[in-house]
Coordinates of N, CA and C in Angstrom, one line a residue:
M1 N 25.5 -19.9 26.6 CA 26.2 -19.5 27.8 C 25.5 -18.4 28.5
N2 N 25.3 -18.5 29.9 CA 24.6 -17.4 30.6 C 25.6 -16.4 31.0
K3 N 25.1 -15.3 31.7 CA 25.9 -14.2 32.0 C 27.0 -14.6 33.0
I4 N 26.6 -15.4 34.0 CA 27.6 -15.9 35.0 C 28.7 -16.6 34.3
A5 N 28.4 -17.5 33.4 CA 29.4 -18.3 32.7 C 30.3 -17.3 31.9
L6 N 29.7 -16.3 31.3 CA 30.5 -15.4 30.5 C 31.5 -14.6 31.4
L7 N 31.1 -14.2 32.6 CA 31.9 -13.5 33.6 C 33.0 -14.5 34.1
T8 N 32.7 -15.7 34.2 CA 33.7 -16.7 34.7 C 34.8 -16.9 33.6
S9 N 34.3 -16.9 32.4 CA 35.3 -17.0 31.3 C 36.2 -15.8 31.2
L10 N 35.6 -14.6 31.4 CA 36.4 -13.4 31.5 C 37.5 -13.5 32.6
A11 N 37.1 -14.0 33.7 CA 38.0 -14.1 34.9 C 39.1 -15.1 34.6
L12 N 38.8 -16.2 33.9 CA 39.8 -17.2 33.5 C 40.8 -16.6 32.5
I13 N 40.3 -15.8 31.6 CA 41.2 -15.2 30.6 C 42.1 -14.2 31.3
G14 N 41.5 -13.4 32.3 CA 42.4 -12.5 33.0 C 43.5 -13.2 33.7
L15 N 43.2 -14.3 34.3 CA 44.2 -15.1 35.0 C 45.3 -15.6 34.0
G16 N 44.8 -16.1 32.9 CA 45.6 -16.6 31.9 C 46.6 -15.7 31.3
L17 N 46.2 -14.4 31.3 CA 47.1 -13.4 30.7 C 48.4 -13.2 31.6
G18 N 48.3 -13.6 32.9 CA 49.5 -13.5 33.7 C 50.2 -14.8 33.8
A19 N 49.8 -15.8 33.1 CA 50.5 -17.1 33.1 C 51.8 -17.0 32.3
C20 N 52.5 -18.1 32.4 CA 53.8 -18.2 31.6 C 53.5 -18.4 30.1
Q21 N 54.5 -18.2 29.3 CA 54.4 -18.3 27.8 C 53.8 -19.6 27.4
S22 N 54.0 -20.7 28.0 CA 53.5 -22.0 27.6 C 52.0 -22.1 27.7
D23 N 51.4 -21.2 28.4 CA 50.0 -21.2 28.6 C 49.3 -20.3 27.6
A24 N 50.1 -19.7 26.7 CA 49.5 -18.7 25.7 C 48.4 -19.3 24.8
N25 N 48.6 -20.6 24.4 CA 47.6 -21.2 23.6 C 46.3 -21.4 24.3
K26 N 46.4 -21.7 25.6 CA 45.2 -21.9 26.4 C 44.4 -20.6 26.5
V27 N 45.2 -19.5 26.7 CA 44.5 -18.2 26.7 C 43.8 -17.8 25.4
A28 N 44.5 -18.1 24.3 CA 43.9 -17.8 23.0 C 42.7 -18.6 22.8
Q29 N 42.7 -19.9 23.2 CA 41.6 -20.8 23.0 C 40.4 -20.3 23.9
A30 N 40.7 -19.8 25.1 CA 39.6 -19.3 26.0 C 39.0 -18.1 25.4
E31 N 39.8 -17.2 24.8 CA 39.3 -16.0 24.2 C 38.4 -16.3 23.0
N32 N 38.8 -17.3 22.2 CA 38.0 -17.7 21.1 C 36.7 -18.3 21.5
E33 N 36.7 -19.1 22.5 CA 35.5 -19.7 23.0 C 34.5 -18.7 23.5
L34 N 35.1 -17.7 24.2 CA 34.3 -16.6 24.7 C 33.6 -15.8 23.6
K35 N 34.4 -15.5 22.6 CA 33.8 -14.8 21.4 C 32.7 -15.5 20.8
Q36 N 32.8 -16.8 20.6 CA 31.8 -17.7 20.0 C 30.6 -17.7 20.9
A37 N 30.8 -17.8 22.2 CA 29.7 -17.9 23.1 C 28.9 -16.6 23.1
Y38 N 29.6 -15.5 23.1 CA 29.0 -14.2 23.1 C 28.2 -14.0 21.8
A39 N 28.7 -14.4 20.7 CA 28.0 -14.3 19.4 C 26.8 -15.1 19.4
A40 N 26.8 -16.2 20.0 CA 25.6 -17.1 20.1 C 24.5 -16.4 20.9
T41 N 24.9 -15.8 22.0 CA 23.9 -15.1 22.9 C 23.3 -13.9 22.2
T42 N 24.0 -13.2 21.3 CA 23.5 -12.1 20.7 C 22.7 -12.4 19.4
T43 N 23.0 -13.5 18.7 CA 22.3 -13.8 17.5 C 21.0 -14.6 17.8
N44 N 21.0 -15.4 18.9 CA 19.9 -16.2 19.2 C 18.7 -15.4 19.8
V45 N 19.0 -14.2 20.3 CA 18.0 -13.4 20.9 C 17.6 -12.4 19.9
Q46 N 16.4 -12.5 19.3 CA 15.9 -11.6 18.3 C 14.5 -11.2 18.6
N47 N 14.3 -9.9 18.7 CA 13.0 -9.4 19.1 C 12.0 -9.6 17.9
P48 N 10.7 -9.7 18.2 CA 9.7 -10.0 17.2 C 9.7 -9.1 16.0
E49 N 10.0 -7.8 16.2 CA 10.0 -6.9 15.1 C 11.2 -7.2 14.1
D50 N 12.3 -7.4 14.7 CA 13.5 -7.8 13.8 C 13.2 -9.1 13.1
K51 N 12.6 -10.0 13.7 CA 12.3 -11.3 13.1 C 11.3 -11.1 11.9
Q52 N 10.3 -10.2 12.2 CA 9.3 -9.9 11.1 C 10.0 -9.3 9.9
V53 N 10.9 -8.3 10.2 CA 11.6 -7.7 9.1 C 12.5 -8.7 8.3
Q54 N 13.2 -9.5 9.0 CA 14.0 -10.5 8.4 C 13.2 -11.5 7.5
E55 N 12.1 -11.9 8.0 CA 11.2 -12.8 7.2 C 10.7 -12.1 6.0
Y56 N 10.3 -10.9 6.1 CA 9.8 -10.1 5.0 C 10.9 -9.9 4.0
L57 N 12.1 -9.6 4.4 CA 13.2 -9.4 3.6 C 13.5 -10.6 2.7
E58 N 13.5 -11.8 3.3 CA 13.8 -13.0 2.6 C 12.7 -13.5 1.7
S59 N 11.5 -13.2 2.0 CA 10.4 -13.8 1.3 C 9.9 -12.9 0.1
T60 N 10.5 -11.7 -0.1 CA 10.0 -10.8 -1.1 C 11.1 -10.7 -2.2
P61 N 10.6 -10.3 -3.4 CA 11.6 -10.2 -4.5 C 12.4 -8.9 -4.4
A62 N 13.2 -8.6 -5.4 CA 14.0 -7.4 -5.4 C 13.2 -6.2 -5.3
L63 N 13.8 -5.1 -4.8 CA 13.1 -3.8 -4.6 C 13.8 -2.8 -5.4
Y64 N 13.0 -2.0 -6.2 CA 13.5 -0.9 -7.0 C 13.0 0.4 -6.5
R65 N 14.0 1.4 -6.5 CA 13.6 2.8 -6.2 C 13.2 3.5 -7.5
V66 N 12.1 4.3 -7.4 CA 11.7 5.1 -8.6 C 11.8 6.5 -8.2
S67 N 12.7 7.3 -8.9 CA 12.9 8.7 -8.7 C 12.5 9.5 -9.9
W68 N 12.1 10.7 -9.7 CA 11.6 11.5 -10.8 C 11.8 13.0 -10.6
K69 N 11.8 13.8 -11.7 CA 11.7 15.2 -11.6 C 10.9 15.7 -12.8
V70 N 9.7 16.1 -12.4 CA 8.7 16.6 -13.4 C 8.3 18.0 -13.1
C71 N 8.6 18.9 -13.9 CA 8.4 20.4 -13.7 C 7.0 20.8 -14.3
G72 N 6.5 21.9 -13.7 CA 5.2 22.4 -14.2 C 4.0 21.8 -13.5
D73 N 4.2 21.0 -12.4 CA 3.1 20.4 -11.7 C 2.3 21.4 -11.0
D74 N 1.0 21.4 -11.3 CA 0.1 22.4 -10.8 C -0.6 21.9 -9.5
K75 N -0.1 20.8 -9.0 CA -0.6 20.2 -7.7 C -0.4 21.2 -6.6
L76 N -1.4 21.4 -5.7 CA -1.3 22.4 -4.6 C -0.1 22.2 -3.8
S77 N 0.2 20.9 -3.4 CA 1.4 20.6 -2.5 C 2.7 21.1 -3.2
V78 N 2.8 21.1 -4.5 CA 4.0 21.5 -5.2 C 4.0 23.1 -5.3
K79 N 2.8 23.7 -5.6 CA 2.8 25.1 -5.8 C 3.1 25.9 -4.5
L80 N 2.7 25.3 -3.4 CA 3.0 25.9 -2.1 C 4.5 26.1 -1.8
K81 N 5.3 25.2 -2.5 CA 6.7 25.2 -2.3 C 7.5 25.8 -3.5
L82 N 6.8 26.6 -4.3 CA 7.3 27.1 -5.6 C 8.7 27.7 -5.5
K83 N 8.9 28.5 -4.4 CA 10.2 29.2 -4.2 C 11.3 28.2 -3.9
I84 N 11.0 27.0 -3.4 CA 12.0 26.0 -3.1 C 12.3 25.1 -4.3
N85 N 11.2 24.5 -4.8 CA 11.4 23.5 -5.9 C 11.2 24.0 -7.3
K86 N 11.0 25.3 -7.4 CA 10.8 26.0 -8.7 C 9.7 25.3 -9.6
G87 N 8.7 24.8 -8.9 CA 7.5 24.3 -9.6 C 7.7 22.8 -10.1
C88 N 8.8 22.2 -9.6 CA 9.0 20.8 -10.0 C 8.6 19.8 -8.9
N89 N 8.0 18.8 -9.3 CA 7.7 17.6 -8.4 C 9.0 16.7 -8.5
E90 N 9.8 16.8 -7.4 CA 11.1 16.1 -7.5 C 11.3 15.3 -6.2
T91 N 11.9 14.1 -6.4 CA 12.2 13.2 -5.3 C 13.6 13.4 -4.8
R92 N 13.8 13.1 -3.6 CA 15.2 13.0 -3.0 C 15.2 11.8 -2.0
N93 N 16.3 11.1 -2.0 CA 16.3 9.9 -1.2 C 16.1 10.3 0.3
E94 N 16.7 11.4 0.7 CA 16.4 11.9 2.0 C 15.7 13.3 1.8
P95 N 14.4 13.3 1.7 CA 13.7 14.5 1.3 C 13.8 15.6 2.3
T96 N 13.9 16.8 1.8 CA 13.8 18.0 2.6 C 12.6 18.8 2.2
E97 N 12.4 19.9 2.8 CA 11.1 20.7 2.5 C 11.0 21.0 1.0
G98 N 9.9 20.8 0.4 CA 9.7 21.1 -1.0 C 9.9 19.9 -1.9
Y99 N 10.4 18.8 -1.3 CA 10.7 17.6 -2.1 C 10.0 16.4 -1.5
T100 N 9.9 15.3 -2.3 CA 9.1 14.2 -1.8 C 10.0 12.9 -1.8
S101 N 9.5 11.9 -1.2 CA 10.3 10.6 -1.1 C 10.1 9.9 -2.4
P102 N 11.1 9.1 -2.8 CA 10.9 8.2 -4.0 C 9.9 7.1 -3.7
A103 N 9.4 6.5 -4.8 CA 8.5 5.3 -4.6 C 9.4 4.0 -4.7
Y104 N 8.8 2.9 -4.2 CA 9.5 1.6 -4.3 C 8.6 0.6 -4.8
V105 N 9.1 -0.2 -5.8 CA 8.2 -1.2 -6.4 C 9.0 -2.6 -6.4
W106 N 8.2 -3.6 -6.4 CA 8.7 -5.0 -6.3 C 9.2 -5.5 -7.7
A107 N 10.2 -6.3 -7.7 CA 10.7 -7.1 -8.8 C 11.3 -6.2 -9.9
D108 N 11.6 -6.8 -11.0 CA 12.3 -6.1 -12.1 C 11.5 -4.9 -12.6
A109 N 12.0 -3.7 -12.4 CA 11.3 -2.5 -12.9 C 12.1 -1.9 -14.0
K110 N 11.7 -2.2 -15.2 CA 12.6 -1.8 -16.4 C 11.8 -1.0 -17.4
E111 N 10.5 -0.8 -17.1 CA 9.7 -0.1 -18.1 C 8.8 0.9 -17.4
I112 N 8.7 2.2 -17.9 CA 7.9 3.2 -17.4 C 6.9 3.7 -18.5
K113 N 5.8 4.3 -18.0 CA 4.9 4.8 -19.0 C 4.1 6.0 -18.3
F114 N 4.0 7.1 -19.1 CA 3.2 8.3 -18.6 C 1.8 8.2 -19.3
V115 N 0.8 8.2 -18.5 CA -0.6 8.1 -19.1 C -1.4 9.4 -18.6
N116 N -2.1 9.9 -19.6 CA -2.9 11.1 -19.3 C -4.3 10.8 -19.1
K117 N -4.9 11.6 -18.2 CA -6.4 11.5 -18.0 C -7.0 12.9 -17.8
R118 N -8.2 13.0 -18.3 CA -8.8 14.4 -18.3 C -9.0 14.9 -16.9
H119 N -8.7 16.2 -16.8 CA -8.9 17.0 -15.5 C -10.2 17.7 -15.6
F120 N -10.7 18.1 -14.4 CA -12.0 18.9 -14.5 C -11.8 20.3 -14.9
V121 N -10.5 20.8 -15.0 CA -10.2 22.0 -15.6 C -9.7 21.8 -17.0
D122 N -10.3 22.5 -18.0 CA -10.1 22.2 -19.4 C -8.7 22.2 -19.8
N123 N -7.9 23.2 -19.3 CA -6.5 23.3 -19.8 C -5.5 22.5 -19.1
L124 N -6.0 21.7 -18.1 CA -5.1 20.8 -17.3 C -5.4 19.3 -17.6
Q125 N -4.5 18.5 -17.3 CA -4.7 17.1 -17.3 C -4.0 16.4 -16.2
Y126 N -4.5 15.3 -15.7 CA -3.8 14.4 -14.8 C -2.8 13.5 -15.6
T127 N -1.6 13.4 -15.1 CA -0.7 12.6 -15.8 C -0.1 11.6 -14.7
G128 N -0.3 10.3 -15.0 CA 0.2 9.3 -14.0 C 1.5 8.7 -14.5
L129 N 2.4 8.5 -13.6 CA 3.7 7.8 -13.9 C 3.5 6.4 -13.4
F130 N 3.6 5.5 -14.4 CA 3.3 4.1 -14.2 C 4.6 3.3 -14.4
V131 N 4.9 2.3 -13.5 CA 6.1 1.5 -13.7 C 5.6 0.0 -13.8
K132 N 6.1 -0.7 -14.7 CA 5.8 -2.1 -14.9 C 6.6 -2.9 -13.8
S133 N 5.8 -3.5 -13.0 CA 6.5 -4.2 -11.8 C 5.5 -5.2 -11.2
R134 N 5.7 -5.6 -10.0 CA 4.8 -6.4 -9.2 C 4.1 -5.6 -8.1
G135 N 4.0 -4.3 -8.4 CA 3.2 -3.5 -7.5 C 4.2 -2.7 -6.6
C136 N 3.6 -1.7 -5.8 CA 4.3 -0.8 -5.0 C 4.5 -1.5 -3.6
L137 N 5.6 -1.0 -3.0 CA 5.9 -1.5 -1.6 C 4.7 -1.2 -0.7
N138 N 4.0 -0.1 -0.8 CA 3.0 0.3 0.1 C 1.7 -0.6 0.0
L139 N 1.7 -1.5 -1.0 CA 0.6 -2.5 -1.1 C 0.9 -3.7 -0.1
G140 N 2.1 -3.7 0.4 CA 2.4 -4.7 1.5 C 3.0 -6.0 0.9
T141 N 2.4 -6.6 -0.1 CA 2.9 -7.8 -0.7 C 3.0 -7.7 -2.2
P142 N 3.9 -8.4 -2.9 CA 4.0 -8.3 -4.3 C 2.7 -8.8 -5.0
Q143 N 2.4 -8.2 -6.1 CA 1.2 -8.5 -6.9 C 1.5 -9.1 -8.2
Q144 N 0.5 -9.2 -9.1 CA 0.7 -9.7 -10.4 C 1.4 -8.6 -11.2
E145 N 2.3 -9.0 -12.1 CA 3.1 -8.0 -12.9 C 2.2 -7.2 -13.8
K146 N 2.1 -5.9 -13.6 CA 1.3 -5.0 -14.4 C 2.0 -3.6 -14.3
F147 N 1.4 -2.6 -15.0 CA 1.8 -1.2 -14.8 C 1.1 -0.6 -13.6
Y148 N 1.8 -0.1 -12.6 CA 1.3 0.4 -11.4 C 1.7 1.9 -11.3
K149 N 0.7 2.7 -10.8 CA 1.0 4.2 -10.7 C 1.8 4.4 -9.4
V150 N 2.9 5.2 -9.6 CA 3.7 5.5 -8.4 C 3.6 7.0 -8.1
E151 N 3.1 7.8 -9.0 CA 2.9 9.2 -8.8 C 1.9 9.8 -9.8
E152 N 1.3 10.9 -9.4 CA 0.4 11.6 -10.3 C 0.7 13.1 -10.3
F153 N 0.7 13.7 -11.5 CA 1.0 15.1 -11.7 C -0.2 15.8 -12.3
T154 N -0.3 17.1 -12.0 CA -1.4 17.9 -12.7 C -0.7 18.9 -13.6
L155 N -0.8 18.6 -14.9 CA 0.0 19.4 -15.9 C -0.9 20.1 -16.9
K156 N -0.3 21.2 -17.5 CA -1.0 21.8 -18.6 C -1.0 20.9 -19.8
K157 N -2.0 20.9 -20.5 CA -2.1 20.1 -21.7 C -1.0 20.4 -22.7
G158 N -0.3 19.4 -23.2 CA 0.8 19.7 -24.1 C 2.1 19.8 -23.4
N159 N 2.1 19.7 -22.1 CA 3.3 19.8 -21.3 C 3.7 18.4 -20.7
D160 N 3.7 17.4 -21.6 CA 4.0 16.1 -21.1 C 5.4 15.9 -20.6
P161 N 5.7 15.3 -19.5 CA 7.0 15.0 -19.0 C 7.7 14.0 -19.9
L162 N 9.0 14.0 -19.9 CA 9.8 13.1 -20.7 C 10.2 11.9 -19.8
P163 N 10.3 10.7 -20.4 CA 10.7 9.5 -19.6 C 12.1 9.6 -19.1
S164 N 12.9 10.5 -19.6 CA 14.3 10.7 -19.1 C 14.3 11.3 -17.7
N165 N 13.1 11.9 -17.3 CA 13.0 12.5 -16.0 C 12.8 11.4 -14.9
V166 N 12.8 10.2 -15.3 CA 12.6 9.1 -14.3 C 13.8 8.2 -14.2
K167 N 14.1 7.8 -13.0 CA 15.3 6.9 -12.8 C 14.8 5.7 -12.0
L168 N 15.3 4.5 -12.4 CA 15.0 3.2 -11.7 C 16.3 2.6 -11.2
E169 N 16.3 2.4 -9.9 CA 17.5 1.8 -9.3 C 17.2 0.6 -8.4
L170 N 18.1 -0.4 -8.6 CA 17.9 -1.6 -7.8 C 18.5 -1.3 -6.4
V171 N 17.7 -1.6 -5.4 CA 18.1 -1.3 -4.0 C 18.9 -2.5 -3.5
S172 N 20.0 -2.2 -2.8 CA 20.9 -3.3 -2.3 C 20.1 -4.0 -1.1
Q173 N 20.5 -5.2 -0.8 CA 19.9 -6.0 0.2 C 19.9 -5.3 1.6
Q174 N 21.1 -4.6 1.9 CA 21.2 -3.9 3.1 C 20.3 -2.7 3.2
E175 N 20.2 -2.0 2.1 CA 19.3 -0.8 2.1 C 17.8 -1.3 2.1
K176 N 17.6 -2.4 1.4 CA 16.2 -2.9 1.4 C 15.7 -3.2 2.8
K177 N 16.6 -3.8 3.6 CA 16.2 -4.1 5.0 C 15.7 -2.8 5.7
Q178 N 16.5 -1.7 5.5 CA 16.2 -0.5 6.2 C 14.9 0.1 5.7
V179 N 14.7 0.0 4.3 CA 13.4 0.5 3.7 C 12.2 -0.2 4.2
L180 N 12.4 -1.6 4.4 CA 11.3 -2.4 4.9 C 10.9 -2.0 6.3
K181 N 12.0 -1.8 7.1 CA 11.7 -1.4 8.5 C 11.0 -0.1 8.6
E182 N 11.3 0.8 7.8 CA 10.7 2.1 7.8 C 9.2 2.0 7.3
A183 N 9.0 1.1 6.3 CA 7.7 0.9 5.7 C 6.8 0.3 6.7
I184 N 7.3 -0.7 7.5 CA 6.5 -1.3 8.5 C 6.1 -0.3 9.6
A185 N 7.0 0.5 10.0 CA 6.7 1.5 11.0 C 5.7 2.5 10.5
Q186 N 5.8 2.9 9.2 CA 4.9 3.9 8.6 C 3.5 3.3 8.5
A187 N 3.5 2.0 8.1 CA 2.2 1.3 8.0 C 1.4 1.2 9.3
K188 N 2.2 1.0 10.4 CA 1.5 1.0 11.7 C 1.0 2.4 12.1
L189 N 1.8 3.4 11.8 CA 1.3 4.8 12.0 C 0.1 5.1 11.2
E190 N 0.1 4.8 9.9 CA -1.0 5.1 9.0 C -2.2 4.3 9.4
N191 N -2.1 3.1 9.8 CA -3.3 2.3 10.2 C -3.9 2.9 11.4
N192 N -3.1 3.3 12.4 CA -3.5 3.9 13.6 C -4.3 5.3 13.3
S193 N -3.7 6.1 12.4 CA -4.3 7.3 12.0 C -5.6 7.1 11.3
L194 N -5.7 6.2 10.4 CA -6.9 6.0 9.7 C -8.0 5.4 10.6
T195 N -7.6 4.5 11.5 CA -8.6 3.8 12.4 C -9.2 4.8 13.4
N196 N -8.3 5.6 14.0 CA -8.7 6.5 15.0 C -9.3 7.9 14.6
F197 N -8.8 8.4 13.4 CA -9.2 9.7 13.0 C -9.8 9.8 11.6
G198 N -9.7 8.7 10.8 CA -10.3 8.6 9.5 C -9.6 9.4 8.5
V199 N -8.4 9.8 8.8 CA -7.5 10.5 7.8 C -6.1 9.9 7.8
S200 N -5.4 10.2 6.8 CA -4.0 9.7 6.6 C -3.1 10.4 7.7
S201 N -1.9 9.9 7.8 CA -1.0 10.5 8.8 C -0.6 11.9 8.4
N202 N -0.8 12.3 7.2 CA -0.5 13.7 6.8 C -1.8 14.6 6.9
G203 N -2.8 14.1 7.5 CA -4.0 14.9 7.8 C -5.0 14.9 6.6
L204 N -4.8 14.2 5.5 CA -5.6 14.2 4.4 C -6.5 12.9 4.3
I205 N -7.7 13.1 3.8 CA -8.5 11.9 3.6 C -8.1 11.2 2.3
P206 N -7.7 9.9 2.4 CA -7.2 9.2 1.2 C -8.3 9.1 0.1
I207 N -7.8 9.4 -1.1 CA -8.7 9.4 -2.3 C -8.2 8.4 -3.3
G208 N -9.1 7.4 -3.7 CA -8.6 6.4 -4.7 C -7.8 5.3 -4.0
K209 N -7.5 4.3 -4.8 CA -6.7 3.2 -4.4 C -5.2 3.5 -4.5
A210 N -4.5 3.0 -3.5 CA -3.1 3.2 -3.5 C -2.4 2.3 -4.6
C211 N -1.6 2.9 -5.3 CA -0.8 2.2 -6.4 C -1.7 1.4 -7.3
P212 N -2.7 2.1 -8.0 CA -3.6 1.5 -8.9 C -2.9 1.1 -10.2
T213 N -3.5 0.2 -10.9 CA -3.1 -0.2 -12.3 C -3.7 0.9 -13.2
I214 N -3.2 0.9 -14.5 CA -3.7 1.9 -15.4 C -5.2 1.8 -15.5
E215 N -5.8 0.6 -15.6 CA -7.2 0.5 -15.7 C -8.0 1.0 -14.5
E216 N -7.5 0.7 -13.3 CA -8.1 1.1 -12.1 C -8.0 2.7 -12.0
W217 N -6.9 3.2 -12.4 CA -6.7 4.7 -12.3 C -7.7 5.4 -13.3
Q218 N -7.8 4.8 -14.5 CA -8.7 5.5 -15.5 C -10.1 5.5 -15.1
E219 N -10.5 4.5 -14.2 CA -11.9 4.4 -13.8 C -12.2 5.3 -12.6
E220 N -11.2 5.8 -12.0 CA -11.4 6.8 -10.8 C -12.0 8.1 -11.4
P221 N -12.9 8.7 -10.5 CA -13.5 10.0 -11.0 C -12.4 11.1 -11.0

């Protein structure tokens, strides 16, 4: 129904409201038809971006949120916020200064693993947090099920984080849609930044592969 037809229906309903009681059913029917027509006009018109998100939502497996709190991280980005986060690398669903966003992985995420790798400083070690899944959301599409790294910490040797510091949560379908919309927007921003400036959107040059497997991470320098 086009706009003129909608306005015509509105006018008819307005006239019907002043009719006698015997016409009440006709008025109710006209109102119902108008609601259906309006719903059709709003649902049939879908912009390309919304359509892209909807298709992505329906074609991908479940999404899990990975949250953590690991203290004693010697990473520069954490140390600079020492007064705020007390030296802890900690996620928040809506991050504020000193905290980071959680990671998102595809499919059933039920197993985590901390893996250590030698650091160039003798008393420090790199510790990767790996989640068994079908890969990270930032890879774009689900991958083969393996352990994928969602975060890396720089810790003193012998200061291993405990698995209890990690939480895995299934994301609802409604929240998944919002996460995907934000991920698509961020991917466009990141691609533009890398293409035009050669650096990430945070101003840093990307090092290593995003969301590597344990084997790929161990091979990195």
